[in-house]
mmCIF file with all atom_site columns, C-alpha atoms and ligand atoms in Angstrom:
data_model
loop_
_atom_site.group_PDB
_atom_site.id
_atom_site.type_symbol
_atom_site.label_atom_id
_atom_site.label_alt_id
_atom_site.label_comp_id
_atom_site.label_asym_id
_atom_site.label_entity_id
_atom_site.label_seq_id
_atom_site.pdbx_PDB_ins_code
_atom_site.Cartn_x
_atom_site.Cartn_y
_atom_site.Cartn_z
_atom_site.occupancy
_atom_site.B_iso_or_equiv
_atom_site.pdbx_formal_charge
_atom_site.auth_seq_id
_atom_site.auth_comp_id
_atom_site.auth_asym_id
_atom_site.auth_atom_id
_atom_site.pdbx_PDB_model_num
ATOM   1   C  CA  . MET A 1 1   ? -6.199  14.625  -4.365  1.00 0.00 ? 268 MET A CA  1
ATOM   2   C  CA  . HIS A 1 2   ? -6.595  11.107  -2.844  1.00 0.00 ? 269 HIS A CA  1
ATOM   3   C  CA  . GLU A 1 3   ? -3.485  10.718  -2.299  1.00 0.00 ? 270 GLU A CA  1
ATOM   4   C  CA  . MET A 1 4   ? -2.032  13.607  -0.507  1.00 0.00 ? 271 MET A CA  1
ATOM   5   C  CA  . SER A 1 5   ? -4.910  12.607  2.387   1.00 0.00 ? 272 SER A CA  1
ATOM   6   C  CA  . LEU A 1 6   ? -3.761  9.254   2.073   1.00 0.00 ? 273 LEU A CA  1
ATOM   7   C  CA  . ALA A 1 7   ? 0.170   10.594  3.197   1.00 0.00 ? 274 ALA A CA  1
ATOM   8   C  CA  . GLU A 1 8   ? -1.361  12.459  5.230   1.00 0.00 ? 275 GLU A CA  1
ATOM   9   C  CA  . SER A 1 9   ? -2.647  9.721   7.431   1.00 0.00 ? 276 SER A CA  1
ATOM   10  C  CA  . ILE A 1 10  ? 0.580   7.466   6.820   1.00 0.00 ? 277 ILE A CA  1
ATOM   11  C  CA  . VAL A 1 11  ? 3.029   10.171  8.169   1.00 0.00 ? 278 VAL A CA  1
ATOM   12  C  CA  . SER A 1 12  ? 0.331   10.732  11.094  1.00 0.00 ? 279 SER A CA  1
ATOM   13  C  CA  . LEU A 1 13  ? 0.095   7.124   11.992  1.00 0.00 ? 280 LEU A CA  1
ATOM   14  C  CA  . VAL A 1 14  ? 3.601   6.812   12.266  1.00 0.00 ? 281 VAL A CA  1
ATOM   15  C  CA  . GLU A 1 15  ? 4.060   9.543   14.615  1.00 0.00 ? 282 GLU A CA  1
ATOM   16  C  CA  . SER A 1 16  ? 1.169   8.133   16.943  1.00 0.00 ? 283 SER A CA  1
ATOM   17  C  CA  . HIS A 1 17  ? 3.611   4.983   16.831  1.00 0.00 ? 284 HIS A CA  1
ATOM   18  C  CA  . ALA A 1 18  ? 6.840   7.130   17.190  1.00 0.00 ? 285 ALA A CA  1
ATOM   19  C  CA  . GLU A 1 19  ? 5.106   8.623   20.716  1.00 0.00 ? 286 GLU A CA  1
ATOM   20  C  CA  . ALA A 1 20  ? 3.721   5.526   22.301  1.00 0.00 ? 287 ALA A CA  1
ATOM   21  C  CA  . GLU A 1 21  ? 6.954   3.637   20.706  1.00 0.00 ? 288 GLU A CA  1
ATOM   22  C  CA  . GLY A 1 22  ? 9.799   6.345   21.595  1.00 0.00 ? 289 GLY A CA  1
ATOM   23  C  CA  . PHE A 1 23  ? 11.386  6.032   18.297  1.00 0.00 ? 290 PHE A CA  1
ATOM   24  C  CA  . SER A 1 24  ? 12.661  9.687   16.602  1.00 0.00 ? 291 SER A CA  1
ATOM   25  C  CA  . ARG A 1 25  ? 13.300  8.813   13.496  1.00 0.00 ? 292 ARG A CA  1
ATOM   26  C  CA  . VAL A 1 26  ? 12.507  6.822   10.975  1.00 0.00 ? 293 VAL A CA  1
ATOM   27  C  CA  . LYS A 1 27  ? 14.985  5.296   8.343   1.00 0.00 ? 294 LYS A CA  1
ATOM   28  C  CA  . ALA A 1 28  ? 12.696  3.388   5.852   1.00 0.00 ? 295 ALA A CA  1
ATOM   29  C  CA  . ILE A 1 29  ? 8.843   2.642   5.559   1.00 0.00 ? 296 ILE A CA  1
ATOM   30  C  CA  . TRP A 1 30  ? 7.222   -0.633  3.924   1.00 0.00 ? 297 TRP A CA  1
ATOM   31  C  CA  . LEU A 1 31  ? 3.666   -0.104  2.605   1.00 0.00 ? 298 LEU A CA  1
ATOM   32  C  CA  . GLU A 1 32  ? 1.435   -2.946  1.312   1.00 0.00 ? 299 GLU A CA  1
ATOM   33  C  CA  . ILE A 1 33  ? -1.098  -2.012  -1.155  1.00 0.00 ? 300 ILE A CA  1
ATOM   34  C  CA  . GLY A 1 34  ? -3.272  -4.008  -2.042  1.00 0.00 ? 301 GLY A CA  1
ATOM   35  C  CA  . GLU A 1 35  ? -3.641  -3.841  -6.623  1.00 0.00 ? 302 GLU A CA  1
ATOM   36  C  CA  . LEU A 1 36  ? -7.870  -3.176  -5.990  1.00 0.00 ? 303 LEU A CA  1
ATOM   37  C  CA  . ALA A 1 37  ? -7.327  -0.389  -3.702  1.00 0.00 ? 304 ALA A CA  1
ATOM   38  C  CA  . GLY A 1 38  ? -7.582  2.276   -6.467  1.00 0.00 ? 305 GLY A CA  1
ATOM   39  C  CA  . VAL A 1 39  ? -4.065  3.903   -5.464  1.00 0.00 ? 306 VAL A CA  1
ATOM   40  C  CA  . GLU A 1 40  ? -1.825  5.783   -7.517  1.00 0.00 ? 307 GLU A CA  1
ATOM   41  C  CA  . VAL A 1 41  ? 1.647   4.738   -6.312  1.00 0.00 ? 308 VAL A CA  1
ATOM   42  C  CA  . GLU A 1 42  ? 3.246   7.851   -8.205  1.00 0.00 ? 309 GLU A CA  1
ATOM   43  C  CA  . ALA A 1 43  ? 1.131   10.144  -7.236  1.00 0.00 ? 310 ALA A CA  1
ATOM   44  C  CA  . LEU A 1 44  ? 1.410   8.343   -3.490  1.00 0.00 ? 311 LEU A CA  1
ATOM   45  C  CA  . THR A 1 45  ? 4.569   8.176   -3.740  1.00 0.00 ? 312 THR A CA  1
ATOM   46  C  CA  . PHE A 1 46  ? 5.002   12.299  -4.700  1.00 0.00 ? 313 PHE A CA  1
ATOM   47  C  CA  . SER A 1 47  ? 2.456   12.830  -2.074  1.00 0.00 ? 314 SER A CA  1
ATOM   48  C  CA  . LEU A 1 48  ? 4.932   11.064  0.670   1.00 0.00 ? 315 LEU A CA  1
ATOM   49  C  CA  . ASP A 1 49  ? 7.552   13.506  -0.687  1.00 0.00 ? 316 ASP A CA  1
ATOM   50  C  CA  . VAL A 1 50  ? 6.169   16.220  0.016   1.00 0.00 ? 317 VAL A CA  1
ATOM   51  C  CA  . VAL A 1 51  ? 4.235   14.903  3.713   1.00 0.00 ? 318 VAL A CA  1
ATOM   52  C  CA  . MET A 1 52  ? 7.328   13.992  4.977   1.00 0.00 ? 319 MET A CA  1
ATOM   53  C  CA  . ARG A 1 53  ? 9.503   16.849  4.578   1.00 0.00 ? 320 ARG A CA  1
ATOM   54  C  CA  . GLU A 1 54  ? 9.764   18.531  8.491   1.00 0.00 ? 321 GLU A CA  1
ATOM   55  C  CA  . SER A 1 55  ? 8.425   15.181  9.828   1.00 0.00 ? 322 SER A CA  1
ATOM   56  C  CA  . LEU A 1 56  ? 10.691  12.491  11.306  1.00 0.00 ? 323 LEU A CA  1
ATOM   57  C  CA  . MET A 1 57  ? 9.980   10.721  8.413   1.00 0.00 ? 324 MET A CA  1
ATOM   58  C  CA  . GLU A 1 58  ? 12.275  13.553  6.584   1.00 0.00 ? 325 GLU A CA  1
ATOM   59  C  CA  . GLY A 1 59  ? 14.547  11.329  3.774   1.00 0.00 ? 326 GLY A CA  1
ATOM   60  C  CA  . ALA A 1 60  ? 13.040  7.446   4.495   1.00 0.00 ? 327 ALA A CA  1
ATOM   61  C  CA  . GLN A 1 61  ? 13.302  5.354   1.954   1.00 0.00 ? 328 GLN A CA  1
ATOM   62  C  CA  . VAL A 1 62  ? 9.737   4.360   0.913   1.00 0.00 ? 329 VAL A CA  1
ATOM   63  C  CA  . HIS A 1 63  ? 9.225   0.897   -0.256  1.00 0.00 ? 330 HIS A CA  1
ATOM   64  C  CA  . ILE A 1 64  ? 6.262   -0.360  -2.040  1.00 0.00 ? 331 ILE A CA  1
ATOM   65  C  CA  . ARG A 1 65  ? 4.828   -3.698  -2.381  1.00 0.00 ? 332 ARG A CA  1
ATOM   66  C  CA  . ARG A 1 66  ? 1.759   -4.578  -4.322  1.00 0.00 ? 333 ARG A CA  1
ATOM   67  C  CA  . GLN A 1 67  ? -1.014  -6.620  -3.421  1.00 0.00 ? 334 GLN A CA  1
ATOM   68  C  CA  . PRO A 1 68  ? -2.628  -8.669  -5.787  1.00 0.00 ? 335 PRO A CA  1
ATOM   69  C  CA  . ALA A 1 69  ? -6.467  -9.879  -4.530  1.00 0.00 ? 336 ALA A CA  1
ATOM   70  C  CA  . GLN A 1 70  ? -7.242  -13.476 -4.410  1.00 0.00 ? 337 GLN A CA  1
ATOM   71  C  CA  . GLY A 1 71  ? -10.090 -14.758 -6.224  1.00 0.00 ? 338 GLY A CA  1
ATOM   72  C  CA  . TRP A 1 72  ? -11.463 -17.929 -6.866  1.00 0.00 ? 339 TRP A CA  1
ATOM   73  C  CA  . CYS A 1 73  ? -12.698 -18.381 -10.224 1.00 0.00 ? 340 CYS A CA  1
ATOM   74  C  CA  . LEU A 1 74  ? -16.238 -19.581 -10.592 1.00 0.00 ? 341 LEU A CA  1
ATOM   75  C  CA  . ALA A 1 75  ? -15.726 -21.140 -14.216 1.00 0.00 ? 342 ALA A CA  1
ATOM   76  C  CA  . CYS A 1 76  ? -12.740 -22.826 -13.934 1.00 0.00 ? 343 CYS A CA  1
ATOM   77  C  CA  . SER A 1 77  ? -12.804 -23.408 -9.943  1.00 0.00 ? 344 SER A CA  1
ATOM   78  C  CA  . GLN A 1 78  ? -9.777  -22.532 -9.272  1.00 0.00 ? 345 GLN A CA  1
ATOM   79  C  CA  . ALA A 1 79  ? -7.638  -20.255 -6.964  1.00 0.00 ? 346 ALA A CA  1
ATOM   80  C  CA  . VAL A 1 80  ? -6.453  -17.210 -8.853  1.00 0.00 ? 347 VAL A CA  1
ATOM   81  C  CA  . GLU A 1 81  ? -4.702  -13.464 -8.588  1.00 0.00 ? 348 GLU A CA  1
ATOM   82  C  CA  . VAL A 1 82  ? -6.971  -10.500 -9.485  1.00 0.00 ? 349 VAL A CA  1
ATOM   83  C  CA  . ARG A 1 83  ? -5.066  -7.894  -10.420 1.00 0.00 ? 350 ARG A CA  1
ATOM   84  C  CA  . ASP A 1 84  ? -7.860  -5.483  -11.572 1.00 0.00 ? 351 ASP A CA  1
ATOM   85  C  CA  . ARG A 1 85  ? -11.725 -5.483  -11.477 1.00 0.00 ? 352 ARG A CA  1
ATOM   86  C  CA  . VAL A 1 86  ? -12.095 -5.387  -15.182 1.00 0.00 ? 353 VAL A CA  1
ATOM   87  C  CA  . SER A 1 87  ? -10.337 -8.536  -16.827 1.00 0.00 ? 354 SER A CA  1
ATOM   88  C  CA  . GLY A 1 88  ? -11.704 -11.538 -15.090 1.00 0.00 ? 355 GLY A CA  1
ATOM   89  C  CA  . CYS A 1 89  ? -10.319 -14.502 -14.714 1.00 0.00 ? 356 CYS A CA  1
ATOM   90  C  CA  . PRO A 1 90  ? -6.747  -14.528 -15.715 1.00 0.00 ? 357 PRO A CA  1
ATOM   91  C  CA  . LEU A 1 91  ? -7.273  -18.031 -17.749 1.00 0.00 ? 358 LEU A CA  1
ATOM   92  C  CA  . CYS A 1 92  ? -10.050 -18.248 -18.485 1.00 0.00 ? 359 CYS A CA  1
ATOM   93  C  CA  . GLY A 1 93  ? -11.292 -14.639 -19.279 1.00 0.00 ? 360 GLY A CA  1
ATOM   94  C  CA  . SER A 1 94  ? -14.979 -15.275 -16.836 1.00 0.00 ? 361 SER A CA  1
ATOM   95  C  CA  . HIS A 1 95  ? -15.924 -12.415 -15.079 1.00 0.00 ? 362 HIS A CA  1
ATOM   96  C  CA  . GLN A 1 96  ? -17.764 -15.206 -12.935 1.00 0.00 ? 363 GLN A CA  1
ATOM   97  C  CA  . LEU A 1 97  ? -14.919 -14.582 -9.896  1.00 0.00 ? 364 LEU A CA  1
ATOM   98  C  CA  . GLN A 1 98  ? -15.332 -14.162 -6.365  1.00 0.00 ? 365 GLN A CA  1
ATOM   99  C  CA  . VAL A 1 99  ? -12.998 -11.588 -5.060  1.00 0.00 ? 366 VAL A CA  1
ATOM   100 C  CA  . SER A 1 100 ? -11.064 -11.425 -1.566  1.00 0.00 ? 367 SER A CA  1
ATOM   101 C  CA  . GLY A 1 101 ? -9.041  -8.451  -0.051  1.00 0.00 ? 368 GLY A CA  1
ATOM   102 C  CA  . GLY A 1 102 ? -6.730  -7.007  -2.850  1.00 0.00 ? 369 GLY A CA  1
ATOM   103 C  CA  . ASP A 1 103 ? -8.316  -3.954  -1.355  1.00 0.00 ? 370 ASP A CA  1
ATOM   104 C  CA  . ALA A 1 104 ? -6.038  -2.630  2.049   1.00 0.00 ? 371 ALA A CA  1
ATOM   105 C  CA  . LEU A 1 105 ? -3.312  0.049   2.502   1.00 0.00 ? 372 LEU A CA  1
ATOM   106 C  CA  . ARG A 1 106 ? -1.548  -0.568  5.302   1.00 0.00 ? 373 ARG A CA  1
ATOM   107 C  CA  . VAL A 1 107 ? 1.811   -0.036  6.918   1.00 0.00 ? 374 VAL A CA  1
ATOM   108 C  CA  . ALA A 1 108 ? 3.932   -3.367  6.847   1.00 0.00 ? 375 ALA A CA  1
ATOM   109 C  CA  . GLU A 1 109 ? 7.585   -2.158  8.360   1.00 0.00 ? 376 GLU A CA  1
ATOM   110 C  CA  . LEU A 1 110 ? 9.216   0.535   10.028  1.00 0.00 ? 377 LEU A CA  1
ATOM   111 C  CA  . GLU A 1 111 ? 12.884  0.900   9.839   1.00 0.00 ? 378 GLU A CA  1
ATOM   112 C  CA  . VAL A 1 112 ? 13.544  3.559   12.806  1.00 0.00 ? 379 VAL A CA  1
ATOM   113 C  CA  . GLU A 1 113 ? 15.952  4.647   15.058  1.00 0.00 ? 380 GLU A CA  1
HETATM 114 ZN ZN1 . ZN  B 2 .   ? -11.127 -19.089 -14.883 1.00 0.00 ? 550 ZN  B ZN1 1
#
């Protein structure tokens, strides 16, 4: 499962931050996940729950923010939000969209002690 390896890499990223910055517990984490990243949020939350056990993130609250992609519709010459790759422009339905961003997953914030 793709989300399980994502969860593992998030925890190991946080662990290396902990070593560098000298904190020993994480109370909360905020993740930003692009709408086009192909991540199942429920599966990721479940995987994190498993992977975080017996780590410095045990019991931490996980907050997830979805980030829509930005698109430029060539048909209506407007900037639009893109939530998936199949629906086209939310205003006119055209598929002449230039899409940027929205495919990343990053750790936005950590609350530590
Ligand atoms: Zn359009």
